[in-house]
Amino acid sequence: MEVTQTTIPRTSARSGWLASLEKAAPFLALGLAALAFPLLGDSYWGVIVTRACVYWVLVAGLNMVVGFAGQIAIGWVGLLTLGAYTTSAMTAGTAMPEVSPYLALVAAAAIGALFGLIVGLPALRLRTFYFAMATLGFSTIVTQVALAWKSVTGGGIGVAGPVFGWPFTGNWGFYYFCLLIAALCTWMTINIAGSRFGRALVAIRDAEVAAEASGIAKSQLLMTVFLFSGALAGVAGGLFSSLQSYITPDAFTFDLSVLFFIAILIGGRGSVLGPLLGALLLTALPEVAAPLVAWSTFLYAALLLAIVLAVPGGIADLLDFKNRRPLERHREVVPRPEMLTRLLGGEGSVLSLANVVLSFGGVRAIDGLDLDVRPGEVHGLIGPNGSGKTTTLNVISGYYAPQSGSVRLGDAVLPPGAARVRASHRIARTFQTPRVIGGASVLDNVKIGGTIDGHGSFVEAMLTLPRHRRDEAVLRERALLALSAVGLESLADVRADRLQHSELRFVEIARALMLAPSILLLDEPAAGLSAEEIRRLGALIKSISRAGTSVLLVEHHADLIFDICDRVTVLNLGKVLAAGTPDEIRSHREVVSAYLGA
Amino acid sequence: MIESIVSYGLAVGAVYALIGITYNVMFSASRVFSFTAGMLGMLGGVLGALFIGKLGLPTIVGFVLVLACGAVLGVITEIVAVRPVLKSIEQHLYVLSTLAFALLIQQFTAIEWGTEAQPFPRLIPISSGWFDQQFWLPLLACAATIVGLELLYRRTLVGRAFLAIAEDSYAARALGLPEQRLRLASFALAGIIGALAGFTGGEMLLAFFGNQAILSFYGFVPVALGGMGSNRGAVIGGLALGLFQQAANFLVGGIFAAVAVFVVFIAVLLLRPEGLAGAAASRRV
Amino acid sequence: MPTSAREPLLEVRDLAAGYGKIGVLHGVQLTVGAGEAVALLGPNGAGKTTLLRAISGLLPRTGQIRFAGKDMSSAGPRDAVSAGLVHVVEGHRVFTQLTVFDNLLLAGYGMPRAARARQVEEALAFFPEIAEKRRNLAATLSGGQQQMLAVAQGLVRRPRLLMLDEPSAGLSPVLVDRVLLAAAKLREAGTAILLVEQLIEKALATADRVYALARGTIVLEARTDEADLPNRLEQAYFGQGAHAPLQS
C-alpha cells in the first residue's frame, strides 16, 4: 500500500479543467465537424445530417429514460408523431388559426411533455414489460388516430409540414437550426448525466432498494424525466415534419422507434457520447450501404440481439479504456478512521422501538419488540435464523410497516413503511447483499448516499447554474472523505463491478456515511470477509460510533459482536431473549441454549 | 349491425385471447413475457396464406405445417432469446432479446412476403352466412385450446410438471424434473397456440406483417386485465376486448375505440397492477 | 477419517460454492457412509443450506463430489436424483396447486409407470396421515403435513442418501418428533441420511455422527456418543476467540 499520508489524495480522482477538457473533447470535435459540414456543399448529405440532428434531439431525451433510468420505452415514435402533427396542424391551420412555426414548436414540446408523462405513468409502479407494452400500445394508437382524424391530420393523404422563417431560412439555415437544438440537448443531457439527478436515475435502474434508502424519490424523478424526454420528442417531431415537408401516418413506422431505441443500446446505457455516436451511425448506415436499405431494420434488430447477448455495455464500454487497465492484485482495504470526525458529528438521538409487532400471514416475525439504541453506541442484534433480526432492520428502515408499536428517533415518530423518508431522518443502512451500481465508478456510488443534501433543482442542474455547481463540489469532497475513511480512495475512479466482494461492503458503508447518519444500520457486514478484514471492519465500526453515529449491527460472526459491541440484544422467535453487555450475554444460559438449539 | 358487432367482436376477441394464452404459457414456464407472442400470430396468417394460397398445399397439410413452424419458432425463441438471459432475469434483458428476435422475424417477413396485406384463403369450401367460418374458426380454436390445455394440465404427468415449474421452479429442479426440457416444450406449445390464433383468424385479419405489433399489444391487454398466468382471465378479457372494440368502432368511431382501450389499459395497470382477478405480489428486500 | 470406517457413500472434498461474488463455502470435506445418519450443524449463516444445494447440484460449485462410486462433481440435480441422492429442500416447498398424489407422482417423473405407482404407495405408507388426504390439494395441508409430503416426495425414488434441510423449521414440537421419527424409520430401512437441523439435541438423538459448519468450513467432526460434545460444539460455533463459560 502506497497511501500513508493523511490528506485526501488528488491523483486518483482527477479534477480540474484538464479532466473536463478530456471529457468534452469528443463532443467539441463533433460540433466543429458539424459546423463546418455545409462547406462540403453536398445537399443530399445535408439532408441526412439534418435528419441525424433531428433524431438525436429525440434520442438525447429518450436516453435519459432508457439509458439512465433503465425504462424500456420502445414506442417513443408515438411522441414524435404527436409533435409532428401538432406543429403541422398548427402551422397549416387545420385545427385553429395558423401560428408561427416557432410557436408551434413550443406547443409541440408542451404536448410531447404531457403525453410523455402519461405514457410514463405505468413505469412508476410496474415492472418493465408492462411499461414497454404501454409505449408500444401508445405508438400503435397514435398512428390509428392520425389515420382516422382526417379533419386535422388529413388522414392518409397527410398534411404539409411547417417552414421555419427568418433567421433559419433555406436548407442550410434549417440545418443550423436543428444543429443548434441538437447541441443544446447534448449540453443539457451531459449536465443532467453528471449531476446528482443523473446518478439517481442510474441508481433507480441498478440498485433500486439502495436508491430508496438514500432518499431518492423515484416517482418524482421519473416524472421529471418523462416530461423532459417527452418535450424533446415533441420538438424532434416538429423538426421532423419540417424536414419531411409533408407528413402522412406512413412516415412514422415502428422502425423509427426501433432505430431510436437501438441507438441508445448500441451506444451503451448510462452514457451520452455512446448513444450520440449510435444515432449518427444508424442514420448514416443505410446511406453508405444502399443495397441494405430494405434490410436496415432487420440489421438493427440483429444488432440489438447481438448486443444484448454479447456486449450489454455497448459502444461506451468499448471506449472505456480507463477501466481495462488491470487493478493492483493484492489490494487491502485499510480504513482511516481519523477522517471520520470531518464527515460525521453532531448530537445523536436515541432510536427506540416500543412494542413492535409484525406478522406475515399469521406468523409473528416480530412479536412485541422493545429496543433502544443509545447515541454513540455499537448495538449488536443477534439470534438464530428466523428470529427477526433483518426484519427488525427492515421495520426501522421502513421497508416493512409493523401492525402495531412505534419506532422513534429522538422525539420524532418515524412513519411506518415509507422507506424513502428515512434518509431525511439521518438513518442510513447497508444490505446483506451489497446493492451497488456496477457500471458506475466507486466515487459515483458513494455520492448516491448524499443525494438528499443537494439544494439545486433539476433545471438548475440541467443548465449547470451556480447552486448546482456548489452542490457537486460539496458532494465530491464529502465522497472522497468517506472513501478515505473506509480505505478505498485509491479505487475512487474504478467501476464498482470490478471490485471484490469485501471491497463492495466498504463501498456501502462509505455511501451510508455520506448522510452523516445519526444511526447506521449494518446488515451482516462481515459476511464473506476474511478474518483480517473483519478485524479492520470492527475497528471502523467502533470509530464510527465514537464519532457520534450510533450503530445497530446484525451479524452472525459472534466474535465480532462480542469484540466491538457496547450492548447486545438477543432475539428469539421475534422477542427479546436477553439484552446486556457482551460479557453478560456470553454467560447467559438461555442465549447459549438458543444458539445451540437445546 | 348487432350481428356483425357480435360475430366480428367475438372472433377478434378469440384471437386476442389465444395470443394472451400464448403469453401465459411462456410466462408460466420461464417467468418471461416474450414479445414473440404477436409474431407467432402474425406468422400463423402469413404462413397459412403462403402454404395454402401460394403453394397450393391441401388445407390440412398447410394447417399442420403452420403449427409445426410455430412450434419450431417457439423452440428457437427459447434457445436464442430466453435461455441466455434467464440467469439475470432481474435485469429484464429478456424484454430486449425477445423484442429483437420478434423484430428480426417480422422484418424478414416484410422483405420476403411484402408489406402489403394479402388475402388468406378460405379454409372450408362452404358458402358464407352472417356467422361465417372466418368468425367461428377462431372461437372454435380458442375453445379447443382451453379444453386441450385443461386436459394436459389435469390428466397428464407432463402437464402437472408444467404446473409444478410454474409454481416453484426451484423445488421442481430439486425433485429432478427436467426443467430445461419442460421449458423448451412449453415454448413449443406456445408457438403452436400462437400460430393457431393467426391461422384461424387469418381470413379476418389477412396475411399482413403489421399484425405483429397490433396482436402483441391487444393480445397482452387481456393478460394485464385478467392477471398474468391466468388463462381464464385471458379468455374473458380477450372476448370482452374484442366486443368492446367492435361496438365502439360501429357506434362512436375508431378513434374513440383505440383511445378508450389504451386508457382502460393504463388505468387498470395503475389501479390494479396485479390484474382485475390477480393477487398482489410481495416485497423484495 | 477414523470415525467412518465403512466405505463412504458420499465423499465431498475441497468443495467451494457461493452466490455471485460472495463465497460461502471454502474447502468443505465431508463423508457419509452407506446407511449412516449424519447431522450437519452450525450457526446461521454458516452455509449449511448452501452446502446441501452444492452437493445436489442446485448451485454451481468447484471441488470433488463422489457418490456411490461415481464422480458427481459436475452433475446437475437430475443426475443426482437418478443416482439416488435426493435433496428435500428447506421450507416444505410442495406444489400447492396439485393434489398430494400428484405431488408424489411428480417426484417419480421419468420412472416406469408401474414402478412409480408402487413406490408412491410405499412412500405414502410412511405417512398414514397424508395418505388419507391423497386426493386433496397440497394447499389444504397443514405445515407439518406439507413437510411430511416433502419428505415423502424424497422417498419415492428409494434414495440411497436423503438430504433433509431443516425439516423441523416452523413445526410444533410434536410434529418435529413425527418427522424425525420418519427419518429414523428410513434409517432402519437402510437409507443414509444427511440432516441439517437447528434443534441440536433432536439432531444428535437422530444421528450417528455430526459435523459442525462455521464460516463456510467444517470446524468439527465427532460421533454423537462422544463426551463433552455440547461444549465442543459451542466453541466451534463461537470461534476460537470465545471461551464461553457454560455453567449451569
mmCIF file of N, CA and C in Angstrom, chain A residues 486-535:
data_model
loop_
_atom_site.group_PDB
_atom_site.id
_atom_site.type_symbol
_atom_site.label_atom_id
_atom_site.label_comp_id
_atom_site.label_asym_id
_atom_site.label_seq_id
_atom_site.Cartn_x
_atom_site.Cartn_y
_atom_site.Cartn_z
ATOM 1 N N VAL A 486 -13.045 4.819 4.751
ATOM 2 C CA VAL A 486 -13.154 3.363 4.709
ATOM 3 C C VAL A 486 -11.953 2.724 4.019
ATOM 4 N N GLY A 487 -11.068 3.539 3.466
ATOM 5 C CA GLY A 487 -9.831 2.999 2.913
ATOM 6 C C GLY A 487 -9.920 2.600 1.451
ATOM 7 N N LEU A 488 -10.780 3.247 0.689
ATOM 8 C CA LEU A 488 -10.932 2.879 -0.720
ATOM 9 C C LEU A 488 -10.604 4.016 -1.672
ATOM 10 N N GLU A 489 -9.928 5.078 -1.185
ATOM 11 C CA GLU A 489 -9.748 6.260 -2.022
ATOM 12 C C GLU A 489 -8.973 5.953 -3.292
ATOM 13 N N SER A 490 -8.109 4.937 -3.244
ATOM 14 C CA SER A 490 -7.308 4.667 -4.445
ATOM 15 C C SER A 490 -8.163 4.022 -5.542
ATOM 16 N N LEU A 491 -9.361 3.572 -5.195
ATOM 17 C CA LEU A 491 -10.219 2.944 -6.189
ATOM 18 C C LEU A 491 -11.370 3.847 -6.619
ATOM 19 N N ALA A 492 -11.288 5.141 -6.280
ATOM 20 C CA ALA A 492 -12.425 6.041 -6.493
ATOM 21 C C ALA A 492 -12.926 6.033 -7.939
ATOM 22 N N ASP A 493 -12.017 5.956 -8.913
ATOM 23 C CA ASP A 493 -12.423 6.079 -10.312
ATOM 24 C C ASP A 493 -12.732 4.740 -10.974
ATOM 25 N N VAL A 494 -12.608 3.654 -10.231
ATOM 26 C CA VAL A 494 -12.785 2.328 -10.819
ATOM 27 C C VAL A 494 -14.269 1.978 -10.855
ATOM 28 N N ARG A 495 -14.669 1.287 -11.910
ATOM 29 C CA ARG A 495 -16.063 0.799 -11.961
ATOM 30 C C ARG A 495 -16.318 -0.153 -10.797
ATOM 31 N N ALA A 496 -17.464 0.010 -10.164
ATOM 32 C CA ALA A 496 -17.716 -0.763 -8.950
ATOM 33 C C ALA A 496 -17.764 -2.261 -9.204
ATOM 34 N N ASP A 497 -18.191 -2.678 -10.407
ATOM 35 C CA ASP A 497 -18.294 -4.129 -10.612
ATOM 36 C C ASP A 497 -16.934 -4.798 -10.768
ATOM 37 N N ARG A 498 -15.857 -4.006 -10.760
ATOM 38 C CA ARG A 498 -14.543 -4.636 -10.819
ATOM 39 C C ARG A 498 -13.990 -4.918 -9.431
ATOM 40 N N LEU A 499 -14.699 -4.452 -8.413
ATOM 41 C CA LEU A 499 -14.205 -4.629 -7.055
ATOM 42 C C LEU A 499 -14.507 -6.027 -6.534
ATOM 43 N N GLN A 500 -13.722 -6.403 -5.512
ATOM 44 C CA GLN A 500 -14.015 -7.667 -4.844
ATOM 45 C C GLN A 500 -15.215 -7.485 -3.928
ATOM 46 N N HIS A 501 -15.768 -8.629 -3.554
ATOM 47 C CA HIS A 501 -16.939 -8.590 -2.701
ATOM 48 C C HIS A 501 -16.685 -7.823 -1.407
ATOM 49 N N SER A 502 -15.537 -8.067 -0.785
ATOM 50 C CA SER A 502 -15.269 -7.425 0.503
ATOM 51 C C SER A 502 -15.173 -5.909 0.330
ATOM 52 N N GLU A 503 -14.609 -5.472 -0.796
ATOM 53 C CA GLU A 503 -14.495 -4.028 -1.024
ATOM 54 C C GLU A 503 -15.865 -3.388 -1.195
ATOM 55 N N LEU A 504 -16.793 -4.143 -1.824
ATOM 56 C CA LEU A 504 -18.139 -3.600 -2.008
ATOM 57 C C LEU A 504 -18.813 -3.331 -0.660
ATOM 58 N N ARG A 505 -18.516 -4.181 0.320
ATOM 59 C CA ARG A 505 -19.089 -3.946 1.647
ATOM 60 C C ARG A 505 -18.630 -2.594 2.190
ATOM 61 N N PHE A 506 -17.366 -2.256 1.960
ATOM 62 C CA PHE A 506 -16.864 -0.966 2.447
ATOM 63 C C PHE A 506 -17.424 0.187 1.617
ATOM 64 N N VAL A 507 -17.645 -0.045 0.320
ATOM 65 C CA VAL A 507 -18.277 0.990 -0.513
ATOM 66 C C VAL A 507 -19.652 1.333 0.056
ATOM 67 N N GLU A 508 -20.398 0.286 0.443
ATOM 68 C CA GLU A 508 -21.728 0.534 1.005
ATOM 69 C C GLU A 508 -21.653 1.346 2.295
ATOM 70 N N ILE A 509 -20.637 1.059 3.108
ATOM 71 C CA ILE A 509 -20.509 1.822 4.349
ATOM 72 C C ILE A 509 -20.180 3.279 4.026
ATOM 73 N N ALA A 510 -19.282 3.489 3.050
ATOM 74 C CA ALA A 510 -18.942 4.859 2.665
ATOM 75 C C ALA A 510 -20.187 5.594 2.170
ATOM 76 N N ARG A 511 -20.993 4.910 1.375
ATOM 77 C CA ARG A 511 -22.216 5.535 0.871
ATOM 78 C C ARG A 511 -23.132 5.922 2.024
ATOM 79 N N ALA A 512 -23.243 5.034 3.004
ATOM 80 C CA ALA A 512 -24.101 5.324 4.150
ATOM 81 C C ALA A 512 -23.558 6.509 4.950
ATOM 82 N N LEU A 513 -22.221 6.622 5.027
ATOM 83 C CA LEU A 513 -21.624 7.707 5.817
ATOM 84 C C LEU A 513 -21.905 9.074 5.209
ATOM 85 N N MET A 514 -22.175 9.112 3.893
ATOM 86 C CA MET A 514 -22.440 10.387 3.221
ATOM 87 C C MET A 514 -23.609 11.135 3.855
ATOM 88 N N LEU A 515 -24.512 10.395 4.475
ATOM 89 C CA LEU A 515 -25.678 11.032 5.094
ATOM 90 C C LEU A 515 -25.311 11.705 6.411
ATOM 91 N N ALA A 516 -24.074 11.501 6.907
ATOM 92 C CA ALA A 516 -23.729 11.864 8.268
ATOM 93 C C ALA A 516 -24.818 11.332 9.190
ATOM 94 N N PRO A 517 -25.027 10.017 9.151
ATOM 95 C CA PRO A 517 -26.217 9.467 9.792
ATOM 96 C C PRO A 517 -26.184 9.628 11.301
ATOM 97 N N SER A 518 -27.373 9.733 11.859
ATOM 98 C CA SER A 518 -27.421 9.721 13.305
ATOM 99 C C SER A 518 -27.483 8.272 13.786
ATOM 100 N N ILE A 519 -27.984 7.378 12.924
ATOM 101 C CA ILE A 519 -27.836 5.950 13.222
ATOM 102 C C ILE A 519 -27.550 5.194 11.933
ATOM 103 N N LEU A 520 -26.664 4.224 12.043
ATOM 104 C CA LEU A 520 -26.254 3.423 10.892
ATOM 105 C C LEU A 520 -26.661 1.978 11.149
ATOM 106 N N LEU A 521 -27.436 1.407 10.215
ATOM 107 C CA LEU A 521 -27.875 0.022 10.351
ATOM 108 C C LEU A 521 -27.006 -0.845 9.442
ATOM 109 N N LEU A 522 -26.344 -1.832 10.027
ATOM 110 C CA LEU A 522 -25.472 -2.693 9.223
ATOM 111 C C LEU A 522 -26.036 -4.104 9.227
ATOM 112 N N ASP A 523 -26.321 -4.629 8.029
ATOM 113 C CA ASP A 523 -26.908 -5.964 7.916
ATOM 114 C C ASP A 523 -25.843 -6.956 7.478
ATOM 115 N N GLU A 524 -25.330 -7.693 8.426
ATOM 116 C CA GLU A 524 -24.286 -8.695 8.184
ATOM 117 C C GLU A 524 -23.113 -8.148 7.370
ATOM 118 N N PRO A 525 -22.471 -7.108 7.856
ATOM 119 C CA PRO A 525 -21.371 -6.515 7.080
ATOM 120 C C PRO A 525 -20.157 -7.423 6.973
ATOM 121 N N ALA A 526 -20.027 -8.397 7.873
ATOM 122 C CA ALA A 526 -18.805 -9.213 7.861
ATOM 123 C C ALA A 526 -18.935 -10.453 6.991
ATOM 124 N N ALA A 527 -20.138 -10.718 6.460
ATOM 125 C CA ALA A 527 -20.316 -11.937 5.681
ATOM 126 C C ALA A 527 -19.405 -11.924 4.464
ATOM 127 N N GLY A 528 -18.652 -12.983 4.285
ATOM 128 C CA GLY A 528 -17.772 -13.097 3.131
ATOM 129 C C GLY A 528 -16.436 -12.390 3.282
ATOM 130 N N LEU A 529 -16.143 -11.837 4.474
ATOM 131 C CA LEU A 529 -14.866 -11.149 4.679
ATOM 132 C C LEU A 529 -13.858 -12.094 5.335
ATOM 133 N N SER A 530 -12.566 -11.838 5.087
ATOM 134 C CA SER A 530 -11.530 -12.634 5.737
ATOM 135 C C SER A 530 -11.381 -12.168 7.186
ATOM 136 N N ALA A 531 -10.668 -12.969 7.979
ATOM 137 C CA ALA A 531 -10.514 -12.651 9.393
ATOM 138 C C ALA A 531 -9.876 -11.276 9.577
ATOM 139 N N GLU A 532 -8.854 -10.981 8.759
ATOM 140 C CA GLU A 532 -8.162 -9.698 8.872
ATOM 141 C C GLU A 532 -9.112 -8.549 8.504
ATOM 142 N N GLU A 533 -9.896 -8.760 7.442
ATOM 143 C CA GLU A 533 -10.839 -7.726 7.026
ATOM 144 C C GLU A 533 -11.900 -7.492 8.097
ATOM 145 N N ILE A 534 -12.312 -8.570 8.751
ATOM 146 C CA ILE A 534 -13.307 -8.425 9.811
ATOM 147 C C ILE A 534 -12.739 -7.593 10.953
ATOM 148 N N ARG A 535 -11.464 -7.811 11.258
ATOM 149 C CA ARG A 535 -10.833 -7.037 12.334
ATOM 150 C C ARG A 535 -10.851 -5.549 11.986
#
